Short mmCIF file of C-alpha atoms in Angstrom, two decimals:
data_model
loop_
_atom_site.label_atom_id
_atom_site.label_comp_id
_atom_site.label_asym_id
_atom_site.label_seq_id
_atom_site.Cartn_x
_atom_site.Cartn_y
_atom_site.Cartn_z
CA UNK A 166 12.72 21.07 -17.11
CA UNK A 167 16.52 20.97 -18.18
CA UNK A 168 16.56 17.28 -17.73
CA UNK A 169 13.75 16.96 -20.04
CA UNK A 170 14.90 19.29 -22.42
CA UNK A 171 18.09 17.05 -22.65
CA UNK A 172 15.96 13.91 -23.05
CA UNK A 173 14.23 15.48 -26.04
CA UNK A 174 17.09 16.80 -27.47
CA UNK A 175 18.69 12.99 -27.03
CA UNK A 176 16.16 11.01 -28.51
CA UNK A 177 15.38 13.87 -31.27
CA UNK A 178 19.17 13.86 -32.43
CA UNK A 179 19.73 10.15 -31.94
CA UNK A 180 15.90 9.09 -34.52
CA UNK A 181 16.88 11.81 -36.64
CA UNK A 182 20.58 11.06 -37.34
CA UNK A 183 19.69 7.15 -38.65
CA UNK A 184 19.95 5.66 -41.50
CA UNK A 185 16.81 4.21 -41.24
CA UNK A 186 14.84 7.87 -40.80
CA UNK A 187 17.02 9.38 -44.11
CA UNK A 188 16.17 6.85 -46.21
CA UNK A 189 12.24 6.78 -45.19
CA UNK A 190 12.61 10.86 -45.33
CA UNK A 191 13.04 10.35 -49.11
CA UNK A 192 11.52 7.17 -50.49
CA UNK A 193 8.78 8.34 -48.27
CA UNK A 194 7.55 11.52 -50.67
CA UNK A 195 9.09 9.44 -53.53
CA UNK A 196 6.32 6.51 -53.19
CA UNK A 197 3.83 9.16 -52.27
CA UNK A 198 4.31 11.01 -55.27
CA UNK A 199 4.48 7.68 -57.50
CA UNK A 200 0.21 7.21 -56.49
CA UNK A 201 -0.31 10.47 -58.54
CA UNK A 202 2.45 10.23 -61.18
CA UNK A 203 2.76 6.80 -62.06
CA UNK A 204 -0.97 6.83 -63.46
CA UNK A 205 -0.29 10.31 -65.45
CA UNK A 206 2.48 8.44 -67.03
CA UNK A 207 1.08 5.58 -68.10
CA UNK A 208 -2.17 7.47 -69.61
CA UNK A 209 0.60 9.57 -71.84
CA UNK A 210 2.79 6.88 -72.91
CA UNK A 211 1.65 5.32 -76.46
CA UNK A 212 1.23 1.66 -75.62
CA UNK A 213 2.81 -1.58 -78.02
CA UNK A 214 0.58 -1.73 -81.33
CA UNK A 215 -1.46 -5.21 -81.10
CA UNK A 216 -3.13 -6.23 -83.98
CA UNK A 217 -6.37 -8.14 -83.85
CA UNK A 218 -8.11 -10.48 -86.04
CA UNK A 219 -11.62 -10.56 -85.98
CA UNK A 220 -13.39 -13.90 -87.51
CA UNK A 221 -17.18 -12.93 -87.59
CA UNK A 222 -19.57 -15.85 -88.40
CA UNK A 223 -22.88 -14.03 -87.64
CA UNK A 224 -21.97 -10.83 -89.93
CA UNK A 225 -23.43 -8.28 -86.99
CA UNK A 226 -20.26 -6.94 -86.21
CA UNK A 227 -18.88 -5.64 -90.17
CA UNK A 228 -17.86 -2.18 -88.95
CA UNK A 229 -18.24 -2.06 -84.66
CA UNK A 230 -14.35 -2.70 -84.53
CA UNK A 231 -12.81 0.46 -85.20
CA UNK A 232 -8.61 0.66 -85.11
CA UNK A 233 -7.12 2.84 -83.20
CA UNK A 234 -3.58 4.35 -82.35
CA UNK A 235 -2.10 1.20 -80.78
CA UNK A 236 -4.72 -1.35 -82.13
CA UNK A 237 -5.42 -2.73 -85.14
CA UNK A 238 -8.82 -4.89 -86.09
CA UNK A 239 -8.46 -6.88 -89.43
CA UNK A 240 -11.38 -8.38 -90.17
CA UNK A 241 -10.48 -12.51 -92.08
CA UNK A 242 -13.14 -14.96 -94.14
CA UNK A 243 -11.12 -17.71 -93.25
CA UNK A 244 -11.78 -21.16 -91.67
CA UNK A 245 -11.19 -21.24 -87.58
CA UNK A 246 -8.64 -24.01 -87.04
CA UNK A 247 -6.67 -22.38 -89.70
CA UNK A 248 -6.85 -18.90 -88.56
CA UNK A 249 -5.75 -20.65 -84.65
CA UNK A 250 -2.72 -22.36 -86.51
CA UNK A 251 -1.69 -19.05 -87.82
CA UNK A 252 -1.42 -16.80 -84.70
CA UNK A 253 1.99 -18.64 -84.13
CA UNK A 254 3.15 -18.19 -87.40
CA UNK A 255 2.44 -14.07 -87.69
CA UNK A 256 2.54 -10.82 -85.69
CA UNK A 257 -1.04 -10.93 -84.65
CA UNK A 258 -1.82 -10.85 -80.67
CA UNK A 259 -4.90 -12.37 -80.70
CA UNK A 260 -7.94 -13.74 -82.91
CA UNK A 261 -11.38 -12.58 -82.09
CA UNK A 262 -14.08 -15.48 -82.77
CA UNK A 263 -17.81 -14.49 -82.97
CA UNK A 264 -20.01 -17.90 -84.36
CA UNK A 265 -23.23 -17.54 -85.74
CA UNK A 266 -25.70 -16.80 -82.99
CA UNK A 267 -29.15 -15.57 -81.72
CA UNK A 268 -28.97 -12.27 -80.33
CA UNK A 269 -31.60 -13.28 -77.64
CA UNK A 270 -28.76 -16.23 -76.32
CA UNK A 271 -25.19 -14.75 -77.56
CA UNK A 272 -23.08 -17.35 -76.42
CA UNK A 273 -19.64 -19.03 -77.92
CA UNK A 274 -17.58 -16.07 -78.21
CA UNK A 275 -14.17 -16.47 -77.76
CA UNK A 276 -10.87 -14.47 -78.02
CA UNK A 277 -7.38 -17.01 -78.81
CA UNK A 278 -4.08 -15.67 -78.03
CA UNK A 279 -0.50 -17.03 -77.08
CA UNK A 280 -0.59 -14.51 -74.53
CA UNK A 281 -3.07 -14.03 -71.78
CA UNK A 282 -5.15 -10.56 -73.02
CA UNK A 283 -4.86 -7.70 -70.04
CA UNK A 284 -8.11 -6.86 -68.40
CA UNK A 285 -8.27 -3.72 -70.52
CA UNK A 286 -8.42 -5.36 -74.37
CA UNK A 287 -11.03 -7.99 -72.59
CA UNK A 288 -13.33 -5.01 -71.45
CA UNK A 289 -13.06 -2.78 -74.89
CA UNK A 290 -13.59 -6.55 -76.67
CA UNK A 291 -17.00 -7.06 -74.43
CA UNK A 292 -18.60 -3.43 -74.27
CA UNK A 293 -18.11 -3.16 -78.26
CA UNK A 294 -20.09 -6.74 -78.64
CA UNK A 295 -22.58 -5.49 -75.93
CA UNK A 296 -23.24 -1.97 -77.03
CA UNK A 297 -24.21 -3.55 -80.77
CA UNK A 298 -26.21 -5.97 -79.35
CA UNK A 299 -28.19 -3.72 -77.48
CA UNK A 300 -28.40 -1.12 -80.49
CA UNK A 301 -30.33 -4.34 -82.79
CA UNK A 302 -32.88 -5.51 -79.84
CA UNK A 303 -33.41 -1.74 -79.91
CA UNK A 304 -33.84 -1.07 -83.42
CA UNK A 305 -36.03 -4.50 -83.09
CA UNK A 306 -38.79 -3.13 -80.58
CA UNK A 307 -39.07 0.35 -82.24
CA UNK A 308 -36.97 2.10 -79.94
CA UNK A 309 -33.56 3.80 -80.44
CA UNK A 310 -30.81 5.09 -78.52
CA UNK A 311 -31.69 8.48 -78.62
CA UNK A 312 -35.17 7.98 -76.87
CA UNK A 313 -33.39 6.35 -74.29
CA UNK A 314 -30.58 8.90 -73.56
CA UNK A 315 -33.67 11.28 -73.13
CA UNK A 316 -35.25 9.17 -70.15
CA UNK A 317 -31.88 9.46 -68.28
CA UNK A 318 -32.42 12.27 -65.75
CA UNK A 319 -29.57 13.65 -63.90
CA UNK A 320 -30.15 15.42 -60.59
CA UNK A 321 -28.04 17.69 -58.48
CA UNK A 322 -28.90 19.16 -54.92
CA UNK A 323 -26.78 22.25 -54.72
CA UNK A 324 -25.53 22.57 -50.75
CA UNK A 325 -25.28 26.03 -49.64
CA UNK A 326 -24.25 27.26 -46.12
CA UNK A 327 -26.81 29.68 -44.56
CA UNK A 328 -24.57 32.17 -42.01
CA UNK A 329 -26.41 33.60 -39.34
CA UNK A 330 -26.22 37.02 -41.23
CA UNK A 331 -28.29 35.29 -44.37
CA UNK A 332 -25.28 35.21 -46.70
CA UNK A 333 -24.72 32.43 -48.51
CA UNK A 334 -21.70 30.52 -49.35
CA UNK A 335 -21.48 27.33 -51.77
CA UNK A 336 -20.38 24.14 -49.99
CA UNK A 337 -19.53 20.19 -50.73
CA UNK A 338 -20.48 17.14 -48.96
CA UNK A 339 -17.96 15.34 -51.26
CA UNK A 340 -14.67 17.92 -50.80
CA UNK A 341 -15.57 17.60 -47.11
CA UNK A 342 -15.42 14.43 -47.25
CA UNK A 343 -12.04 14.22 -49.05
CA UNK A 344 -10.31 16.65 -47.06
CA UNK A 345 -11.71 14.82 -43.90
CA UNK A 346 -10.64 11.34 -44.73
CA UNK A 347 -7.43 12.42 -44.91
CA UNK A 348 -6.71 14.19 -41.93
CA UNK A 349 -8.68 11.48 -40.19
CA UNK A 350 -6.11 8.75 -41.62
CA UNK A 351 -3.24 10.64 -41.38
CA UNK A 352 -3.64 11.06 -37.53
CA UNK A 353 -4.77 7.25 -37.15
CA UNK A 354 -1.54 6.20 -39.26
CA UNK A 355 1.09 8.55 -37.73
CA UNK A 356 -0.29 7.55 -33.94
CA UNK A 357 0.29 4.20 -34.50
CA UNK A 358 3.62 4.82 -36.22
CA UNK A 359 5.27 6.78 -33.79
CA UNK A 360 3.76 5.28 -30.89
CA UNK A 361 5.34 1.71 -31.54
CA UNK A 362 8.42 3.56 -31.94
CA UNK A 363 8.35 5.17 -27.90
CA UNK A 364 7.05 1.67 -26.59
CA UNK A 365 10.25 -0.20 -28.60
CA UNK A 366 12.47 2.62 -27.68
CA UNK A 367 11.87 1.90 -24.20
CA UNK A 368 11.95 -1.89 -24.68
CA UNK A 369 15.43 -1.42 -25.89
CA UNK A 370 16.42 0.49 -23.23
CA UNK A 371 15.05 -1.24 -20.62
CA UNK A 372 16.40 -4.64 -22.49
CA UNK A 373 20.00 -2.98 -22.59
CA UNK A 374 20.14 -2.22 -18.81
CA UNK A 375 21.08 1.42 -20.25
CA UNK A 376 18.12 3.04 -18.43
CA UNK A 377 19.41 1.95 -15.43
CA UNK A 378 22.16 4.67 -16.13
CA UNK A 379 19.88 7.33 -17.53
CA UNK A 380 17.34 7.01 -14.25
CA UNK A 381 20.26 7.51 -12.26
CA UNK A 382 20.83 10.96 -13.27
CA UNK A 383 16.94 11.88 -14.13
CA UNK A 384 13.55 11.14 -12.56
CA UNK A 385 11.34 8.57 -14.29
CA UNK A 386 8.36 11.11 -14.98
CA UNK A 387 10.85 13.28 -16.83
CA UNK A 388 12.24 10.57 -19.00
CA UNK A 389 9.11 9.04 -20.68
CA UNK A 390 8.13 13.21 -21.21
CA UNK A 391 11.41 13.55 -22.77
CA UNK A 392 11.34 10.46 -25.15
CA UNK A 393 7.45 11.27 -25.97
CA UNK A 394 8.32 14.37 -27.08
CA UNK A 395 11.76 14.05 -28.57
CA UNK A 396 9.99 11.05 -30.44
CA UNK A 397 6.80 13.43 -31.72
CA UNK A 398 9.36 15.65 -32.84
CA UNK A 399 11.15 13.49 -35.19
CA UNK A 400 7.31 12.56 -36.53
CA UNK A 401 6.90 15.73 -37.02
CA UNK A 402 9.90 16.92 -38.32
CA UNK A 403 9.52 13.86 -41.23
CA UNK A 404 5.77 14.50 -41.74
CA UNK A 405 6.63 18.31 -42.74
CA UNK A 406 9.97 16.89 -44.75
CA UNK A 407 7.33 14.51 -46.81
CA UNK A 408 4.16 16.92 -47.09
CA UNK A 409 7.18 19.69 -48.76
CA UNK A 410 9.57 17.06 -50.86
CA UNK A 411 6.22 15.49 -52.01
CA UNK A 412 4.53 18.76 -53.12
CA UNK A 413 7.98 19.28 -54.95
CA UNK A 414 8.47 15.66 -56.54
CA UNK A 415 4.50 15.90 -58.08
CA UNK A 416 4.71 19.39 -59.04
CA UNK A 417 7.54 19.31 -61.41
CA UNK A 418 6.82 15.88 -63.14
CA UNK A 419 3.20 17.10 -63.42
CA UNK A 420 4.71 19.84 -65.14
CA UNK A 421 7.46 17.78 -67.31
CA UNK A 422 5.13 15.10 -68.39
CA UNK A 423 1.70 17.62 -68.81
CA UNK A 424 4.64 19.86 -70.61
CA UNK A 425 5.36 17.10 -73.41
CA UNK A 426 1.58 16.46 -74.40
CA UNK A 427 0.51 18.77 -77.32
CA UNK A 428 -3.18 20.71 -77.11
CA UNK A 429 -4.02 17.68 -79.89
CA UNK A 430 -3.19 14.82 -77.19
CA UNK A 431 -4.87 16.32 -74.36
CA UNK A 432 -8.23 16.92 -76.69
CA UNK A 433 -7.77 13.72 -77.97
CA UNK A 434 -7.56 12.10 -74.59
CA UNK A 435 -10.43 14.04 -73.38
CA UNK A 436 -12.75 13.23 -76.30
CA UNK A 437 -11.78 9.54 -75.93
CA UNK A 438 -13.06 9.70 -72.57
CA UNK A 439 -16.33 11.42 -73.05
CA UNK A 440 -16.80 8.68 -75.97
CA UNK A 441 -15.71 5.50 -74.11
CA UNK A 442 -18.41 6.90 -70.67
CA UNK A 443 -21.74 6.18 -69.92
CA UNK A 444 -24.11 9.05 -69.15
CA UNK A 445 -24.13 7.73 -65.84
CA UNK A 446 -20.46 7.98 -65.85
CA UNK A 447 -19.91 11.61 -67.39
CA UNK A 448 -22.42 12.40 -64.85
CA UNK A 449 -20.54 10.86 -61.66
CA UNK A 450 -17.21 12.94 -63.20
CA UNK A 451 -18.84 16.24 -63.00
CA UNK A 452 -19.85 15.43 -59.69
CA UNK A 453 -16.53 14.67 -58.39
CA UNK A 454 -14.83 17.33 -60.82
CA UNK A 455 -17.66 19.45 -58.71
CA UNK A 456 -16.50 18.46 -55.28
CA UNK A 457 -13.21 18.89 -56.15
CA UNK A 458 -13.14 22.11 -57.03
CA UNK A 459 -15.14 22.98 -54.05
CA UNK A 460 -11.87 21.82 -51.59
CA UNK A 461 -11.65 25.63 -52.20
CA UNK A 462 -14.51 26.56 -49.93
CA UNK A 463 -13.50 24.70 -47.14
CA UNK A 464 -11.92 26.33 -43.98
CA UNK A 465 -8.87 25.01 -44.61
CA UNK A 466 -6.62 27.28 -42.15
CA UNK A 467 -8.64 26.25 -39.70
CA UNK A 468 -8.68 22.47 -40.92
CA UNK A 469 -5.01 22.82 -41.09
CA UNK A 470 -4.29 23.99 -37.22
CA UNK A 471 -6.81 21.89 -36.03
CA UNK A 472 -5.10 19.29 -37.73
CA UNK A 473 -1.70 19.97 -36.10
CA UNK A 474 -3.44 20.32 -32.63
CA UNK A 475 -5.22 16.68 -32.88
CA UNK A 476 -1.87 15.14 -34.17
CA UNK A 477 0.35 16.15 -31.82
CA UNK A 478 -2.55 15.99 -29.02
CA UNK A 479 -3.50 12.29 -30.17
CA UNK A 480 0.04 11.61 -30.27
CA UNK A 481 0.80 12.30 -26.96
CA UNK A 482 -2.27 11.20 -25.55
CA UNK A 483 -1.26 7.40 -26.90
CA UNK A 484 2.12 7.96 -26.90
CA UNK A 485 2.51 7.78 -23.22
CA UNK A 486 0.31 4.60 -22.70
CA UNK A 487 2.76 3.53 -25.35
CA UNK A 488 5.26 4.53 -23.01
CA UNK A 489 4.00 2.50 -20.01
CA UNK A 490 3.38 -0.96 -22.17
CA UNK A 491 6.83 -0.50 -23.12
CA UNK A 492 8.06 -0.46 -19.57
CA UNK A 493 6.13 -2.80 -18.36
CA UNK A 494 7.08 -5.85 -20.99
CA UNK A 495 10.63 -7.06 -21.92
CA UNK A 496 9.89 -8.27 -25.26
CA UNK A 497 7.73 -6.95 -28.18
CA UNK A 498 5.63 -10.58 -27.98
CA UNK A 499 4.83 -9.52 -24.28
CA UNK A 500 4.18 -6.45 -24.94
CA UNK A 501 0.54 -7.68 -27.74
CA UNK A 502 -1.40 -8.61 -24.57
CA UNK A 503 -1.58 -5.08 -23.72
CA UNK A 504 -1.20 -3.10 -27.31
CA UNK A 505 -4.83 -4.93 -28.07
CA UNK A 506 -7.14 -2.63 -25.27
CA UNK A 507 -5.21 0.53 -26.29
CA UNK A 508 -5.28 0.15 -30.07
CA UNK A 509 -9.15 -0.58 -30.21
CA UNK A 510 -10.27 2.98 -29.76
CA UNK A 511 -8.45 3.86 -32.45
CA UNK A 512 -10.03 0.93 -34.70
CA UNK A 513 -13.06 1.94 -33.36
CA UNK A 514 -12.70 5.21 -34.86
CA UNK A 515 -11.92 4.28 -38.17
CA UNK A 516 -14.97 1.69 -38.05
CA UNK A 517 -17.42 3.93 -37.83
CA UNK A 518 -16.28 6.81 -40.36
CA UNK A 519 -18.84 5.97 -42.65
CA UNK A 520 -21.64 6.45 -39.87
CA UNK A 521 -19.72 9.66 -39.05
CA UNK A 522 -19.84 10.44 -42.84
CA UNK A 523 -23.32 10.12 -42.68
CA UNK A 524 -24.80 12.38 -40.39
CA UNK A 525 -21.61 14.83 -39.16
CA UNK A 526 -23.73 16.66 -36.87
CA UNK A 527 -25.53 13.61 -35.19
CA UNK A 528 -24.87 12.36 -31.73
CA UNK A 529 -22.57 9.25 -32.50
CA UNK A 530 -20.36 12.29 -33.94
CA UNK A 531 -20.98 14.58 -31.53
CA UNK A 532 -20.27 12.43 -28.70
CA UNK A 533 -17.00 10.43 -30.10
CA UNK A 534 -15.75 13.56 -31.38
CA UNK A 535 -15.47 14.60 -27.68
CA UNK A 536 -14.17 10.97 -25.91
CA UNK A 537 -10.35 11.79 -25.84
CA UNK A 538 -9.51 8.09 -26.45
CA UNK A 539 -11.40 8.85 -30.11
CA UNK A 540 -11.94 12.81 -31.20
CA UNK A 541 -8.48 12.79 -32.86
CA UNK A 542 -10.07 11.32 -35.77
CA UNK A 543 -13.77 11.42 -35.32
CA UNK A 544 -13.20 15.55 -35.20
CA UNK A 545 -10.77 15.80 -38.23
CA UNK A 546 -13.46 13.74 -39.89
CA UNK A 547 -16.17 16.14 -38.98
CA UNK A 548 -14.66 19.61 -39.10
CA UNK A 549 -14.28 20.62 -42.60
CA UNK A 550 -18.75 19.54 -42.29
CA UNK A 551 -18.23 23.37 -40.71
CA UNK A 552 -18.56 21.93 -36.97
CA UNK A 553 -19.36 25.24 -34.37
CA UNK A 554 -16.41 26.57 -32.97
CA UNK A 555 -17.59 25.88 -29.23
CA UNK A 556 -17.85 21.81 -30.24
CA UNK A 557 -13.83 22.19 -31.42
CA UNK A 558 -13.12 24.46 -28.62
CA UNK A 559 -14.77 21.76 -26.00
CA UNK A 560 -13.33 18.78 -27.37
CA UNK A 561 -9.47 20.29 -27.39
CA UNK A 562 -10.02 21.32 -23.72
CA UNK A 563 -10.83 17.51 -23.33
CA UNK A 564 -8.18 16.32 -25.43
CA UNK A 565 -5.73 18.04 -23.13
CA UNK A 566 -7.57 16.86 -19.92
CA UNK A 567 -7.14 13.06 -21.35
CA UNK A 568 -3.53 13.64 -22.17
CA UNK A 569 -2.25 14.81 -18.53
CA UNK A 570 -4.38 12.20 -17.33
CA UNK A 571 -2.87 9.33 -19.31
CA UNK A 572 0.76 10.97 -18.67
CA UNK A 573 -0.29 10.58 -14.82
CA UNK A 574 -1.03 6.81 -15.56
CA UNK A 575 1.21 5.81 -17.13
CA UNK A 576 3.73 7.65 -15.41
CA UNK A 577 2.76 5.89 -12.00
CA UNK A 578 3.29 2.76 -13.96
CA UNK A 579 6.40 3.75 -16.02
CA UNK A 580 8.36 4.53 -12.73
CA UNK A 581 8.16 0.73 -11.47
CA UNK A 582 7.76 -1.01 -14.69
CA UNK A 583 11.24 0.09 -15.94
CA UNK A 584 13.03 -1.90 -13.35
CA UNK A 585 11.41 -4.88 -13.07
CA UNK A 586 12.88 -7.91 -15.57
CA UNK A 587 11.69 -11.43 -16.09
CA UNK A 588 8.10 -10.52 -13.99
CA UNK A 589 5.02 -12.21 -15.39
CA UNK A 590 3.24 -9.11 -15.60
CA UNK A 591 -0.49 -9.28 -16.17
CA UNK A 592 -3.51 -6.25 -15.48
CA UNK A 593 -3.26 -7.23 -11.67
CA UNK A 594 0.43 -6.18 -11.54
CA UNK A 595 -0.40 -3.36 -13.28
CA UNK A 596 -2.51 -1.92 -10.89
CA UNK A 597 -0.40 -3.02 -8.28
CA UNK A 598 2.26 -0.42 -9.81
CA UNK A 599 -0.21 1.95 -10.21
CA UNK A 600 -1.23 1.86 -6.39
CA UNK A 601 2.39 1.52 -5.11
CA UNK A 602 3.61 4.69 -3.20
CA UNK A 603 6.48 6.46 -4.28
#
């Protein structure tokens, strides 16, 4: 145990104390942080004032283009090619052409500018064009807007969770969802991660001649234990450093940028949006704003220790067939070949989330939330869909069954595969290894 306590204590201090971790330790939360702040800022930030000309042949559209903050319509009686030759001689972004046409067939629209128009102006140009269309067939067959609104209908099914005591406690099939995604791709992402990192570790080492050294001062079972470990450890160590420097970072420009927008920009911003949506749309908001706000009824001490359990569990239940592939190869190209079978559980897994999604409690969930190779991120999938306790309880006592038996594996191969250089090693030498007395 002292030799593997220094081996993790070795390849903890040597990850941790590298350039390479420090600067992924910060620009890690930093880029993290940028997916929820970057889109804040930009929705605050007043945009350049355009101005555009509108040249309306067909008269339908007199008032539909309506300025706002950082756009300006001005409506011209004015011939075409002149108004074209003029865009390079003024201010104006862009010149809005709308010929004389049938409403039935609106074709020959077009929108000139020296600049290629973002995907933004293009939309707001189109839905104006299209919503007053719409409004005259309407008006044309006897039927208004308001008669239509009425024959939307908007449905909820409220979920509730029954207990076995008949008390009743909202739930949400979309924050279940949420929070499950997550931990699911978190696991899948840091397995991979830090897995590469123990079979390259030991390709280095193994490349280097310096485990030669090391072996002769430690047995080979307790130096792929230590580097597994020592290795979790430092994914670990970073994956608490981002989850606490991110929380940080987004928390107080949230509160700088939220702090600098009056009560008259936020209402603004919110009656723009309820404006610019579709009833379809307002609707879809309130059911995510819904499911959102429902993240609160989920378990989430127990999502959070189960989560901890399947990471470092998955992790070392990959890790050390990580571990073997590296000692068995002398070069990352080699080492594909055999990456390929191990990785494809883990694709698997992903795959089939949506089925998973689907129907939590089903057998395809039930059953691949047990198989070792995939319940790290079929269960974190299914377990905030309230999962019973004895299915969690099963699959973790089979999660740590399929970890000491890949250690044993992979430790039968590690032993030989760490001294042998230049062999053509294919799944027949493998076994070979494996079968080999000590």
């Amino acid at each position: 145990m002292n030799n593997i306590f220094l081996i993790i204590k070795r390849e903890y201090l040597s990850r941790v104390k590298k350039k390479s971790f420090l600067i992924m330790t910060i620009l890690g939360p930093i880029l993290f942080s940028g997916l929820f702040v970057v889109p804040i800022w930009l929705a605050t930030r007043d945009g350049d004032e355009k101005v555009i000309q509108v040249l309306d042949e067909s008269g339908l559209f007199g008032e539909e283009f309506v300025s706002s903050d950082n756009m300006t319509y001005v409506y011209i009686d004015e011939d075409l090619e002149a108004a074209k030759s003029a865009l390079n001689n003024n201010e104006v972004f862009g010149l809005l052409y709308i010929p004389e046409m049938s409403i039935e067939k609106p074709e020959g629209i077009r929108f000139f500018s020296t600049q290629n128009p973002g995907f933004g102006l293009q939309s707001d140009l189109e839905r104006v064009i299209k919503s007053k269309i719409e409004n005259i067939k309407l008006i044309n067959s006897g039927l208004n807007q308001e008669f239509l609104d009425n024959l939307w209908a908007s449905v909820h099914v409220q979920t509730v969770n029954l207990s076995e005591t008949g008390e009743e406690s909202e739930s949400s099939t979309g924050g279940a969802t949420v929070v499950g995604y997550i931990g699911a791709f978190l696991i899948y992402f840091f397995i991979f991660l830090y897995g590469a990192q123990i079979m390259r570790g030991v390709i280095e080492e193994k490349t280097n001649r310096i485990i030669e050294v090391i072996i002769a001062s430690v047995r080979p079972f307790h130096l792929m234990m230590g580097k597994i470990i020592g290795v979790g450890g430092v994914g670990l160590s970073q994956f608490l450093l981002w989850v606490l420097l991110s929380s940080a970072i987004v928390t107080g420009i949230t509160t700088f940028v939220g702090g600098d927008m009056s009560p008259e920009q936020v209402e603004a911003m919110q009656q723009a949006n309820q404006i610019a949506a579709t009833p379809q749309q307002t609707e879809a908001q309130a059911v995510i704003e819904k499911s959102m706000g429902a993240i609160g009824q989920i378990n989430l001490p127990l999502v959070i220790s189960c989560f901890v359990f399947y990471f470092l569990a998955g992790y070392l239940f990959y890790g050390a067939l990580f571990a073997a592939i590296g000692s068995a190869v002398d070069s990352d190209a080699d080492s594909q070949q055999f990456m390929f079978p191990v990785t494809i559980p883990l694709i698997f897994s992903v795959a089939v989330l949506s089925a998973v999604i689907n129907d939590p409690h089903g057998n395809l969930a039930f059953w691949l939330s047990l198989v070792p190779f995939t319940s790290p991120v079929i269960m974190m999938m299914r377990i905030p869909f309230d999962v019973p306790i004895w299915q969690i309880g099963l699959s973790m006592v089979m999660m740590i069954g399929g970890f000491i038996f890949t250690t044993w594996l992979a430790s039968r191969i590690y032993r030989v595969g760490i001294f042998m250089h230049g062999t053509k090693v294919n799944y027949k030498t493998l076994a070979k290894w494996f079968m080999m007395k000590s």
